[in-house]
Tab-separated table of C-alpha atoms in Angstrom:
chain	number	residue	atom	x	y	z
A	779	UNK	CA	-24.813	44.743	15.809
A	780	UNK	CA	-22.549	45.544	13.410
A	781	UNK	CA	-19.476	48.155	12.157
A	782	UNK	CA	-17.929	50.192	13.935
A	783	UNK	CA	-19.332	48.450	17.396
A	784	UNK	CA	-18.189	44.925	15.886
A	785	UNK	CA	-14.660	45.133	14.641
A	786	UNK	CA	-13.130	41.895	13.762
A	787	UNK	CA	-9.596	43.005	13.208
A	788	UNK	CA	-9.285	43.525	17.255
A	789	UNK	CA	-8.728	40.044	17.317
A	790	UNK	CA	-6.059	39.709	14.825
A	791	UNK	CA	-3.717	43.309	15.749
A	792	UNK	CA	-1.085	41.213	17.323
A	793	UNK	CA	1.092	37.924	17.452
A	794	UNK	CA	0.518	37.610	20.510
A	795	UNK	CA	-3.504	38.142	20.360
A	796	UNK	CA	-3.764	36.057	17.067
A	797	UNK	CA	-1.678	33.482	18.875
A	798	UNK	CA	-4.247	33.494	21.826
A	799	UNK	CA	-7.581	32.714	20.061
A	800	UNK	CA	-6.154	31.032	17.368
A	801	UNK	CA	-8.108	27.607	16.762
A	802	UNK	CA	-6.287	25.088	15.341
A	803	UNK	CA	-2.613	24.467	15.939
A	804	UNK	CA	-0.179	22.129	14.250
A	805	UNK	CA	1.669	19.997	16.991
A	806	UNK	CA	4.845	18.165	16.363
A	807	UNK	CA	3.408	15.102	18.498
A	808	UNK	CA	0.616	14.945	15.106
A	809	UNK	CA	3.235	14.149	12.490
A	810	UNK	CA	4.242	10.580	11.133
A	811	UNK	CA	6.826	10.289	9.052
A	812	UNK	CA	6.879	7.684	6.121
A	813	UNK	CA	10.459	5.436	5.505
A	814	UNK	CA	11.641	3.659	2.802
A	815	UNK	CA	13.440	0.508	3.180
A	816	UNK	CA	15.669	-1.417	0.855
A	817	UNK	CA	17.869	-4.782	0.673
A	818	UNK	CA	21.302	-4.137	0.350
A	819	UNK	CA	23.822	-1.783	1.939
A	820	UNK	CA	25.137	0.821	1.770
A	821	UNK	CA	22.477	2.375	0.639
A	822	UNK	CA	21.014	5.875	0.825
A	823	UNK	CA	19.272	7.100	-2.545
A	824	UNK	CA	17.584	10.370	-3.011
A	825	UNK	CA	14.402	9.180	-4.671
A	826	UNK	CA	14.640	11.645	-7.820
A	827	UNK	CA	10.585	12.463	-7.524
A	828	UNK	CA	10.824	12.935	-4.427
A	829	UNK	CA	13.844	15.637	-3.378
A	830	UNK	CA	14.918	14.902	0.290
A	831	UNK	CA	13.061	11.426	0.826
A	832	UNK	CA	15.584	8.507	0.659
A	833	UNK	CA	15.783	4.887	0.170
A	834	UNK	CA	17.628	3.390	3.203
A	835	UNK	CA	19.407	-0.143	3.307
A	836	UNK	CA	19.302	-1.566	6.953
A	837	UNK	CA	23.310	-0.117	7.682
A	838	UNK	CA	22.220	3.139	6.594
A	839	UNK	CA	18.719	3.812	8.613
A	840	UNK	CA	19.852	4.685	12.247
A	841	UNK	CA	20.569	8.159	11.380
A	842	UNK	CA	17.422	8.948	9.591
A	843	UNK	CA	15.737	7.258	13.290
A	844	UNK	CA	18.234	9.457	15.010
A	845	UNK	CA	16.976	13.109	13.864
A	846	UNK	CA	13.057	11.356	13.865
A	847	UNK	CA	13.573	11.100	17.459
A	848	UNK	CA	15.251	13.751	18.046
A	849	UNK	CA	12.816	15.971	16.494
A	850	UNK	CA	9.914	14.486	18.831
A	851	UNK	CA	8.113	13.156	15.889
A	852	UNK	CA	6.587	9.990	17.905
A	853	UNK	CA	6.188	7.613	14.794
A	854	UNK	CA	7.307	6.536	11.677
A	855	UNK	CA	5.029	4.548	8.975
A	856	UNK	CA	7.449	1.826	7.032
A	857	UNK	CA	7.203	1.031	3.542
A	858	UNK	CA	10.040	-2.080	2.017
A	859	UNK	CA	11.357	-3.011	-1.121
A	860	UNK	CA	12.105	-6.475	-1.066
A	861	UNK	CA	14.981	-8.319	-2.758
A	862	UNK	CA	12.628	-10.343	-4.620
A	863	UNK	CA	8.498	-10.301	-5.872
A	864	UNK	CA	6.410	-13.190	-6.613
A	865	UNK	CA	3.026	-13.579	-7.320
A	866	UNK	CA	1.832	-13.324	-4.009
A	867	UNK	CA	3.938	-11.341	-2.690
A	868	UNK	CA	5.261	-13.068	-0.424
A	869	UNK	CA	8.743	-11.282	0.896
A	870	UNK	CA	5.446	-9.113	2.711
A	871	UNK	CA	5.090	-12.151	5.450
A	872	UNK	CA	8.153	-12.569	5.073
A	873	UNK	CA	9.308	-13.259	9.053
A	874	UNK	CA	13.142	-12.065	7.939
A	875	UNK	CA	10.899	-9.398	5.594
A	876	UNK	CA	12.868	-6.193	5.178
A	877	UNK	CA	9.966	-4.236	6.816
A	878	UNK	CA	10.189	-6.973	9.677
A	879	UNK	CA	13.558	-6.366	10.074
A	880	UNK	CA	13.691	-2.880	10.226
A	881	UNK	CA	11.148	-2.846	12.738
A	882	UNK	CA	13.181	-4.689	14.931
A	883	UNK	CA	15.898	-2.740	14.465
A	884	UNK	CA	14.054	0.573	14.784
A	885	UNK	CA	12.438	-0.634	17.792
A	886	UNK	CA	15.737	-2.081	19.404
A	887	UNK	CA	17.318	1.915	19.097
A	888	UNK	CA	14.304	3.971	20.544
A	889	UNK	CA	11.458	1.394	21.708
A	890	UNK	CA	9.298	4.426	22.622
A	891	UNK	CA	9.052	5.678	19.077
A	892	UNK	CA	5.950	3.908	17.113
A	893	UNK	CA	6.627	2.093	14.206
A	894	UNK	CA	3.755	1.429	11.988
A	895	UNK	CA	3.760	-1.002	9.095
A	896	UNK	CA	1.745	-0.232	6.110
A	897	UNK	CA	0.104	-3.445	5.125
A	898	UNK	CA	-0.208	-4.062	1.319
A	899	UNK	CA	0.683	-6.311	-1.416
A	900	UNK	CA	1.511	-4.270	-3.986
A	901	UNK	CA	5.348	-4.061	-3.283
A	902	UNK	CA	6.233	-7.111	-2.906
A	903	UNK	CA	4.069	-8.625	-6.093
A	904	UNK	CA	5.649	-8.958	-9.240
A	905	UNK	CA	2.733	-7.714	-10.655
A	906	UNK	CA	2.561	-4.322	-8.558
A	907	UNK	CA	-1.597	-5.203	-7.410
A	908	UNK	CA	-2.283	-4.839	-3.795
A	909	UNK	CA	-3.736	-8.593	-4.059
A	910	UNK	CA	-3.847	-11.853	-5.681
A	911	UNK	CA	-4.419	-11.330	-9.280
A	912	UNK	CA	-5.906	-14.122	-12.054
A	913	UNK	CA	-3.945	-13.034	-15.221
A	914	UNK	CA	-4.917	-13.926	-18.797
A	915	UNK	CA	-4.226	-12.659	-22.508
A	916	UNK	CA	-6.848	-10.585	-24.239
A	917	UNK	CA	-5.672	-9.388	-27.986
A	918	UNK	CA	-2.484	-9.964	-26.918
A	919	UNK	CA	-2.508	-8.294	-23.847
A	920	UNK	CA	-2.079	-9.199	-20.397
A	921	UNK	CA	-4.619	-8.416	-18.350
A	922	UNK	CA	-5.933	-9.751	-14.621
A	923	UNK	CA	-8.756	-9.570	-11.996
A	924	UNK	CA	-7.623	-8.600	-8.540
A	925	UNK	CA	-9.226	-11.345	-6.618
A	926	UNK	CA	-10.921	-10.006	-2.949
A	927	UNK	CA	-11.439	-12.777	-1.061
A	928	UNK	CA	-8.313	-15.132	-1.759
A	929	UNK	CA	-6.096	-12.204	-1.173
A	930	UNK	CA	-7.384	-11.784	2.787
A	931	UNK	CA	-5.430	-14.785	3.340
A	932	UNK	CA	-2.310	-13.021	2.607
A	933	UNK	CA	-2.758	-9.777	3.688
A	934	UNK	CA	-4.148	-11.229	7.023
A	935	UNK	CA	-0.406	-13.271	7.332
A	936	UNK	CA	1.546	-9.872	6.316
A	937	UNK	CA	0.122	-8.377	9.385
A	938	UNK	CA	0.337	-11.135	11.851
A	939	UNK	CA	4.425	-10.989	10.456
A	940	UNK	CA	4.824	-7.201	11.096
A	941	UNK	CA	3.030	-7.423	14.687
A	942	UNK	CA	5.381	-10.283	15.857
A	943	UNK	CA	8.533	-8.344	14.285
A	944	UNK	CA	7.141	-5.934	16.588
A	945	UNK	CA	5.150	-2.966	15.091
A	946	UNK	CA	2.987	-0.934	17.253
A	947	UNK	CA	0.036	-0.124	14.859
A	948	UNK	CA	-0.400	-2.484	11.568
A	949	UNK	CA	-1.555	0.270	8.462
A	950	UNK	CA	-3.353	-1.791	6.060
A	951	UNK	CA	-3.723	0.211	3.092
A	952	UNK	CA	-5.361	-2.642	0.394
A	953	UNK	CA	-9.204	-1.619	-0.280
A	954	UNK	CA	-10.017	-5.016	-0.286
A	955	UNK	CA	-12.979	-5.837	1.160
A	956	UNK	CA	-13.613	-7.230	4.743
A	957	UNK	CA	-9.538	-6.779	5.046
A	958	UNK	CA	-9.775	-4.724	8.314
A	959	UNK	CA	-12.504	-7.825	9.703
A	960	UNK	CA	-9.885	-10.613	8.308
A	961	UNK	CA	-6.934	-8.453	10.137
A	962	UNK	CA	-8.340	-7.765	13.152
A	963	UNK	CA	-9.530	-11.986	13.631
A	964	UNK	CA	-6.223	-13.031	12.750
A	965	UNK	CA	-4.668	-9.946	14.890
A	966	UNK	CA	-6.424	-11.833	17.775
A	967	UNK	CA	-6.413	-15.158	17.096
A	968	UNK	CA	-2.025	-14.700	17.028
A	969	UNK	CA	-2.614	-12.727	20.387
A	970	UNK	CA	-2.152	-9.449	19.138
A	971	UNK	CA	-5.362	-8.097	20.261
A	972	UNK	CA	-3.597	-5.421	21.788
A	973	UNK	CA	-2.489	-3.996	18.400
A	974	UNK	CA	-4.288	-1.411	17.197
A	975	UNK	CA	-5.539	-0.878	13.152
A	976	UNK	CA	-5.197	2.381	11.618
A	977	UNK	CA	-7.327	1.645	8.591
A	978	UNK	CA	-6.767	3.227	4.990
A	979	UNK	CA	-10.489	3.428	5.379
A	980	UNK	CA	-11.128	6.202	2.201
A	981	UNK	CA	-8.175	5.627	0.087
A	982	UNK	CA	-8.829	7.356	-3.453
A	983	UNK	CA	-7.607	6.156	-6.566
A	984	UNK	CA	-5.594	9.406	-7.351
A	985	UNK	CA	-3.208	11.030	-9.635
A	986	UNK	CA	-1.524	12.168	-6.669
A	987	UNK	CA	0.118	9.174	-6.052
A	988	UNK	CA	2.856	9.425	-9.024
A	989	UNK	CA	6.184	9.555	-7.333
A	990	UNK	CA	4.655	7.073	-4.728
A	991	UNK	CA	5.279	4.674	-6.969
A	992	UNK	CA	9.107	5.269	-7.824
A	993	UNK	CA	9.154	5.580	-4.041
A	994	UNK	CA	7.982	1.755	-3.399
A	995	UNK	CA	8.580	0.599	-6.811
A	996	UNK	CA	4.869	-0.502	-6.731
A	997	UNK	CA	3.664	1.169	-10.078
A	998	UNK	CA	0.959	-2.267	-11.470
A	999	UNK	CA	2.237	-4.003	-14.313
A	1000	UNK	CA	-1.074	-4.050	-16.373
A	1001	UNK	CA	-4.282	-2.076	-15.652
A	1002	UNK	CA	-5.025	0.501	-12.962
A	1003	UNK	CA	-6.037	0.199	-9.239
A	1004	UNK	CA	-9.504	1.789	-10.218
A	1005	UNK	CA	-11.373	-1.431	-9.392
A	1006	UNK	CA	-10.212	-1.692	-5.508
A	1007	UNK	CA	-9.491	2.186	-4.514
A	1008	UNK	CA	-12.167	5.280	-4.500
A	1009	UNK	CA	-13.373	7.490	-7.417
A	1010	UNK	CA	-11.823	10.652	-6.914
A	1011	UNK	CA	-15.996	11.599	-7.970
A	1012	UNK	CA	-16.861	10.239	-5.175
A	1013	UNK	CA	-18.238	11.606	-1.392
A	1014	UNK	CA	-21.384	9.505	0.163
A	1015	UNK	CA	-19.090	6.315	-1.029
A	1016	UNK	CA	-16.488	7.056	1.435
A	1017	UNK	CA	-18.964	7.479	4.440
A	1018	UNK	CA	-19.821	3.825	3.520
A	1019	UNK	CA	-16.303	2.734	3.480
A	1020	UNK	CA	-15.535	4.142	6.556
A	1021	UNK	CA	-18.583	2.699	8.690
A	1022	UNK	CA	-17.773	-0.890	7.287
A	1023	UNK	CA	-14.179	-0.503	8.688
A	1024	UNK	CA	-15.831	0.310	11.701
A	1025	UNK	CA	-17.575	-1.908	12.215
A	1026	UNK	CA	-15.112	-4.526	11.258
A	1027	UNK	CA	-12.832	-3.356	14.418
A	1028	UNK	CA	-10.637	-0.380	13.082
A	1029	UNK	CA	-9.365	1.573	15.654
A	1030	UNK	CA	-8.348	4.620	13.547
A	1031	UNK	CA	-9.519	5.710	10.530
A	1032	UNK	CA	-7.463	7.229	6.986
A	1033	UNK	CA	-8.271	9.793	4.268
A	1034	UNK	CA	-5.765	9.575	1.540
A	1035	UNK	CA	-4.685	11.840	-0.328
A	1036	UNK	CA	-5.364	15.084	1.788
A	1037	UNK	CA	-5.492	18.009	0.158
A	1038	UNK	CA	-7.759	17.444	-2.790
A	1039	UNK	CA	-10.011	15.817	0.046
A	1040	UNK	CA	-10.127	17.965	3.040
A	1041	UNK	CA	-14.595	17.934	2.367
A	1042	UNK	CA	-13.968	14.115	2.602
A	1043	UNK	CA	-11.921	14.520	5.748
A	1044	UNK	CA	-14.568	16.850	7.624
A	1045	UNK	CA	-16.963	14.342	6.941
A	1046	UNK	CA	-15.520	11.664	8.484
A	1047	UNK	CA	-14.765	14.009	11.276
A	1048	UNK	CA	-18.644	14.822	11.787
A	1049	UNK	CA	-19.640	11.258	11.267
A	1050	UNK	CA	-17.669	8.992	13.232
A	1051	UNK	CA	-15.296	9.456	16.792
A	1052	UNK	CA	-12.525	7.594	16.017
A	1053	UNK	CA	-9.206	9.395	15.705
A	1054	UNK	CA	-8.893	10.324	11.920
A	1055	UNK	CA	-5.227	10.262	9.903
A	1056	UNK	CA	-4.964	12.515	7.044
A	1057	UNK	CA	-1.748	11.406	4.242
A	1058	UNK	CA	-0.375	14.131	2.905
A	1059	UNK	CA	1.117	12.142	0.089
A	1060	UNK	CA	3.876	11.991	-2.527
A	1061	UNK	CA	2.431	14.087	-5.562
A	1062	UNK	CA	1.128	17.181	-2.995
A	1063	UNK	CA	4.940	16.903	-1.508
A	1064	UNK	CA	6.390	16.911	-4.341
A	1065	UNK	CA	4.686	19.651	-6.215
A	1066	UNK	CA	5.401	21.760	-3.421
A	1067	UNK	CA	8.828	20.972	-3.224
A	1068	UNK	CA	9.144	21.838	-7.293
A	1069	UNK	CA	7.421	25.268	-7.085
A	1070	UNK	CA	9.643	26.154	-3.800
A	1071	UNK	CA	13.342	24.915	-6.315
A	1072	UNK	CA	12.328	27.340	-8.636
A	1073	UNK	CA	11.577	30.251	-6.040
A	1074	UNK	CA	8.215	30.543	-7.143
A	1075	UNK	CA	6.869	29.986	-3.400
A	1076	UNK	CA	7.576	30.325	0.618
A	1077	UNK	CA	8.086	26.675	1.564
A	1078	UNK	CA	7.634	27.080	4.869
A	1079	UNK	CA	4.497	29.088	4.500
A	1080	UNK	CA	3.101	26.929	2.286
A	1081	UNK	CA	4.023	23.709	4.098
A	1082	UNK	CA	2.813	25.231	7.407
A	1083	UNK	CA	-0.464	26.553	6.012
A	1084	UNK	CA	-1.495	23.030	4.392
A	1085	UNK	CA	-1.019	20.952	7.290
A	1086	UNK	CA	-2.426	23.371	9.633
A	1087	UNK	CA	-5.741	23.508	7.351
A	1088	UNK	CA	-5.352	19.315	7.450
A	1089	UNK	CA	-5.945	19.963	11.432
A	1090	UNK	CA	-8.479	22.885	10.459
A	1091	UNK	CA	-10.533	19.912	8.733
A	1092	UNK	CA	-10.515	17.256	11.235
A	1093	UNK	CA	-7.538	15.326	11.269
A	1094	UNK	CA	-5.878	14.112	14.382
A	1095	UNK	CA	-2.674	13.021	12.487
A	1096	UNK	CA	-1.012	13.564	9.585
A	1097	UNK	CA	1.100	11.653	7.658
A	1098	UNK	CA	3.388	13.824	5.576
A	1099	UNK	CA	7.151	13.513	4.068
A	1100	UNK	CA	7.377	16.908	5.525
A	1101	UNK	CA	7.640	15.746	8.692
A	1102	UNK	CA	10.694	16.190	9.643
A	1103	UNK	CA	11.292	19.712	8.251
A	1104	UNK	CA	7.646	20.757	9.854
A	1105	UNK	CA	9.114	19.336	13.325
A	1106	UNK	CA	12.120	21.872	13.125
A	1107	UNK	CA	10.052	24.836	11.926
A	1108	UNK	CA	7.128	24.368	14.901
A	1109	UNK	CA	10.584	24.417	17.446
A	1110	UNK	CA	11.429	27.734	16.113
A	1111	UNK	CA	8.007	28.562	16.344
C-alpha cells in the first residue's frame, strides 16, 4: 500500500508523538568528558583552539569535578602535561605522575564518578611519539622509527601506575601492536584484573586532531603518526584492528574521530558485542564552536544533532568536549 492509505507524516505531527517513537535518544549517563591536567598552580588556561576547554593545575580542578558531577555526567577521561619529557616518557609511570595524582584527587572528592586514564606516550616524550623511538640524521634531518615491541614495556608500566593511583577504566590510545594483550597481562599480573580496557581499537590518523595537540602539547617533533594510526582510506582494516583487540582481552572498544567515521562506527556495531565508544574529538569541536562565534549556526542544534546521529550509528558512549554543555541542554530537555 501506498499514499494516501500510508501517510508517514502521522508519525511526526507532534512533540509529543515524535517524542514517542523516536529511536535513538542521547542520554546524559552516555557522555565522558575529557580533562586536561597541568603542573603548577594556579592554573586555569583557556586552550586558545579550543574555546571553553581549560588546562587545570591540581589547586584549580575541583570546580571543573564539581559541575561534572553535578551535571550527572558519570566519567571523565584524563589527559596530563607533565613538568618534564624524556625519551621514554617516563613522567607517564610516573607513581607521583600528574595524571596519577589527579586521579587520586578526583577520586578522593566523588569516588562514584569514573575516572579513566588515557594511556599513551606521546605527552610525556620529548619527542611527541606515542612510543620508543630510534632517532638518526638523514640529510641533515632528524628522523626516527617508532619501535613496537620495546615500547609495550612502557606503556604496559603507565597503566599498571594509573590503576594503582586508582583509575576505574585504563584508555590506551597507542596503536601499537599487541598493546591491549601486553596491558591486560600486566593489568593481571599487578592484580588489577578487575580493571576494565576501553581500547582505542580504530584510531585514524586524522586531520581532525589539530587543536588536540595544543591541548596535550603532544604535536611529534619529526615525522607523522602515519606509521602506527589508521588511513583515513581505510574500512576492512579497522574490522581487523578491532577483532585483534578482542581477542587480546579489551573490554570496550573505540572509533576515533567520529564524525568523518560514523560507516566505521556501524561496522563495528554489526560486527562485534562489546560496548563501542565513539570520540568526538578536538578539530569536530572546535569547528563547531568557530561557525557558532560567528553566528553562522544553532549550537545547540548542531551539537545535539551530531551526537544523537553518534548514538544513531552504534555508539554506546561518547566522548565529546561538549559534554558538559550537552548535559545542561538534555536537563532542559
Amino acid at each position: 500500500m501506498s499514499f494516501p492509505i500510508v501517510r508517514h507524516r502521522r508519525l511526526r505531527r507532534t512533540a509529543a508523538i515524535r517524542s514517542m517513537v523516536r529511536e535513538n535518544v542521547l542520554h546524559v549517563e552516555d557522555l565522558i568528558q575529557p580533562i586536561f591536567v597541568a603542573h603548577g598552580s594556579g592554573i586555569k588556561n583557556e586552550i586558545s583552539s579550543m574555546p571553553g576547554v581549560y588546562h587545570f593545575s591540581l589547586d584549580t580542578l575541583k570546580p571543573e569535578v564539581d559541575e561534572i558531577a553535578a551535571l550527572g555526567i558519570p566519567a571523565v577521561l584524563l589527559f596530563g602535561i607533565p613538568e618534564s619529557k624524556d625519551e621514554v616518557g617516563s613522567s607517564g609511570f610516573d607513581e607521583q605522575g600528574i595524571v596519577q595524582e589527579a586521579t587520586r584527587l578526583i577520586k578522593s572528592w566523588y569516588p562514584d564518578l569514573m575516572v579513566i586514564a588515557d594511556t599513551c606516550l606521546c605527552e610525556f616524550t620529548d619527542h611527541g611519539h606515542c612510543g620508543m623511538v630510534h632517532t638518526y640524521e638523514r640529510e641533515g634531518q632528524l628522523c626516527g622509527d617508532v619501535m613496537n615491541d620495546e615500547s609495550l614495556e612502557l606503556l604496559a608500566r603507565t597503566a599498571v601506575s594509573q590503576a594503582k593511583a586508582g583509575a576505574d577504566i585504563i584508555a590506551p590510545s597507542n596503536m601499537m601492536d599487541g598493546f591491549v594483550q601486553a596491558i591486560r597481562s600486566a593489568l593481571d599480573e599487578e592484580g588489577f584484573e578487575h580493571i576494565p580496557i576501553m581500547s582505542y581499537s580504530v584510531k585514524y590518523a586524522s586531520a581532525f586532531y589539530g587543536p588536540f595537540r595544543e591541548a596535550a602539547d603532544s604535536a611529534p617533533q619529526f615525522g607523522d603518526r602515519k606509521t602506527y594510526q589508521m588511513d583515513p582510506a581505510n574500512s576492512r582494516e579497522a574490522l581487523r584492528e578491532a577483532e585483534t583487540d578482542v581477542l587480546e582481552g579489551a573490554d570496550m572498544l573505540m572509533v576515533k574521530p567520529g564524525l568523518a567515521y560514523l560507516d566505521i562506527v556501524r561496522q563495528l556495531r554489526d560486527q562485534f558485542d562489546l560496548p563501542l565508544v565513539v570520540y568526538n574529538v578536538s578539530g569536530e569541536y572546535s569547528m563547531v564552536k568557530a561557525a557558532s562565534m560567528q553566528g553562522w549556526i544553532d549550537e545547540k542544534a548542531i551539537v545535539m544533532e551530531k551526537l544523537t546521529g553518534m548514538k544513531r550509528a552504534g555508539a554506546d558512549m561518547i566522548i565529546t568536549y561538549f559534554s558538559k554543555q550537552a548535559a545542561g541542554w538534555l536537563r532542559q530537555r
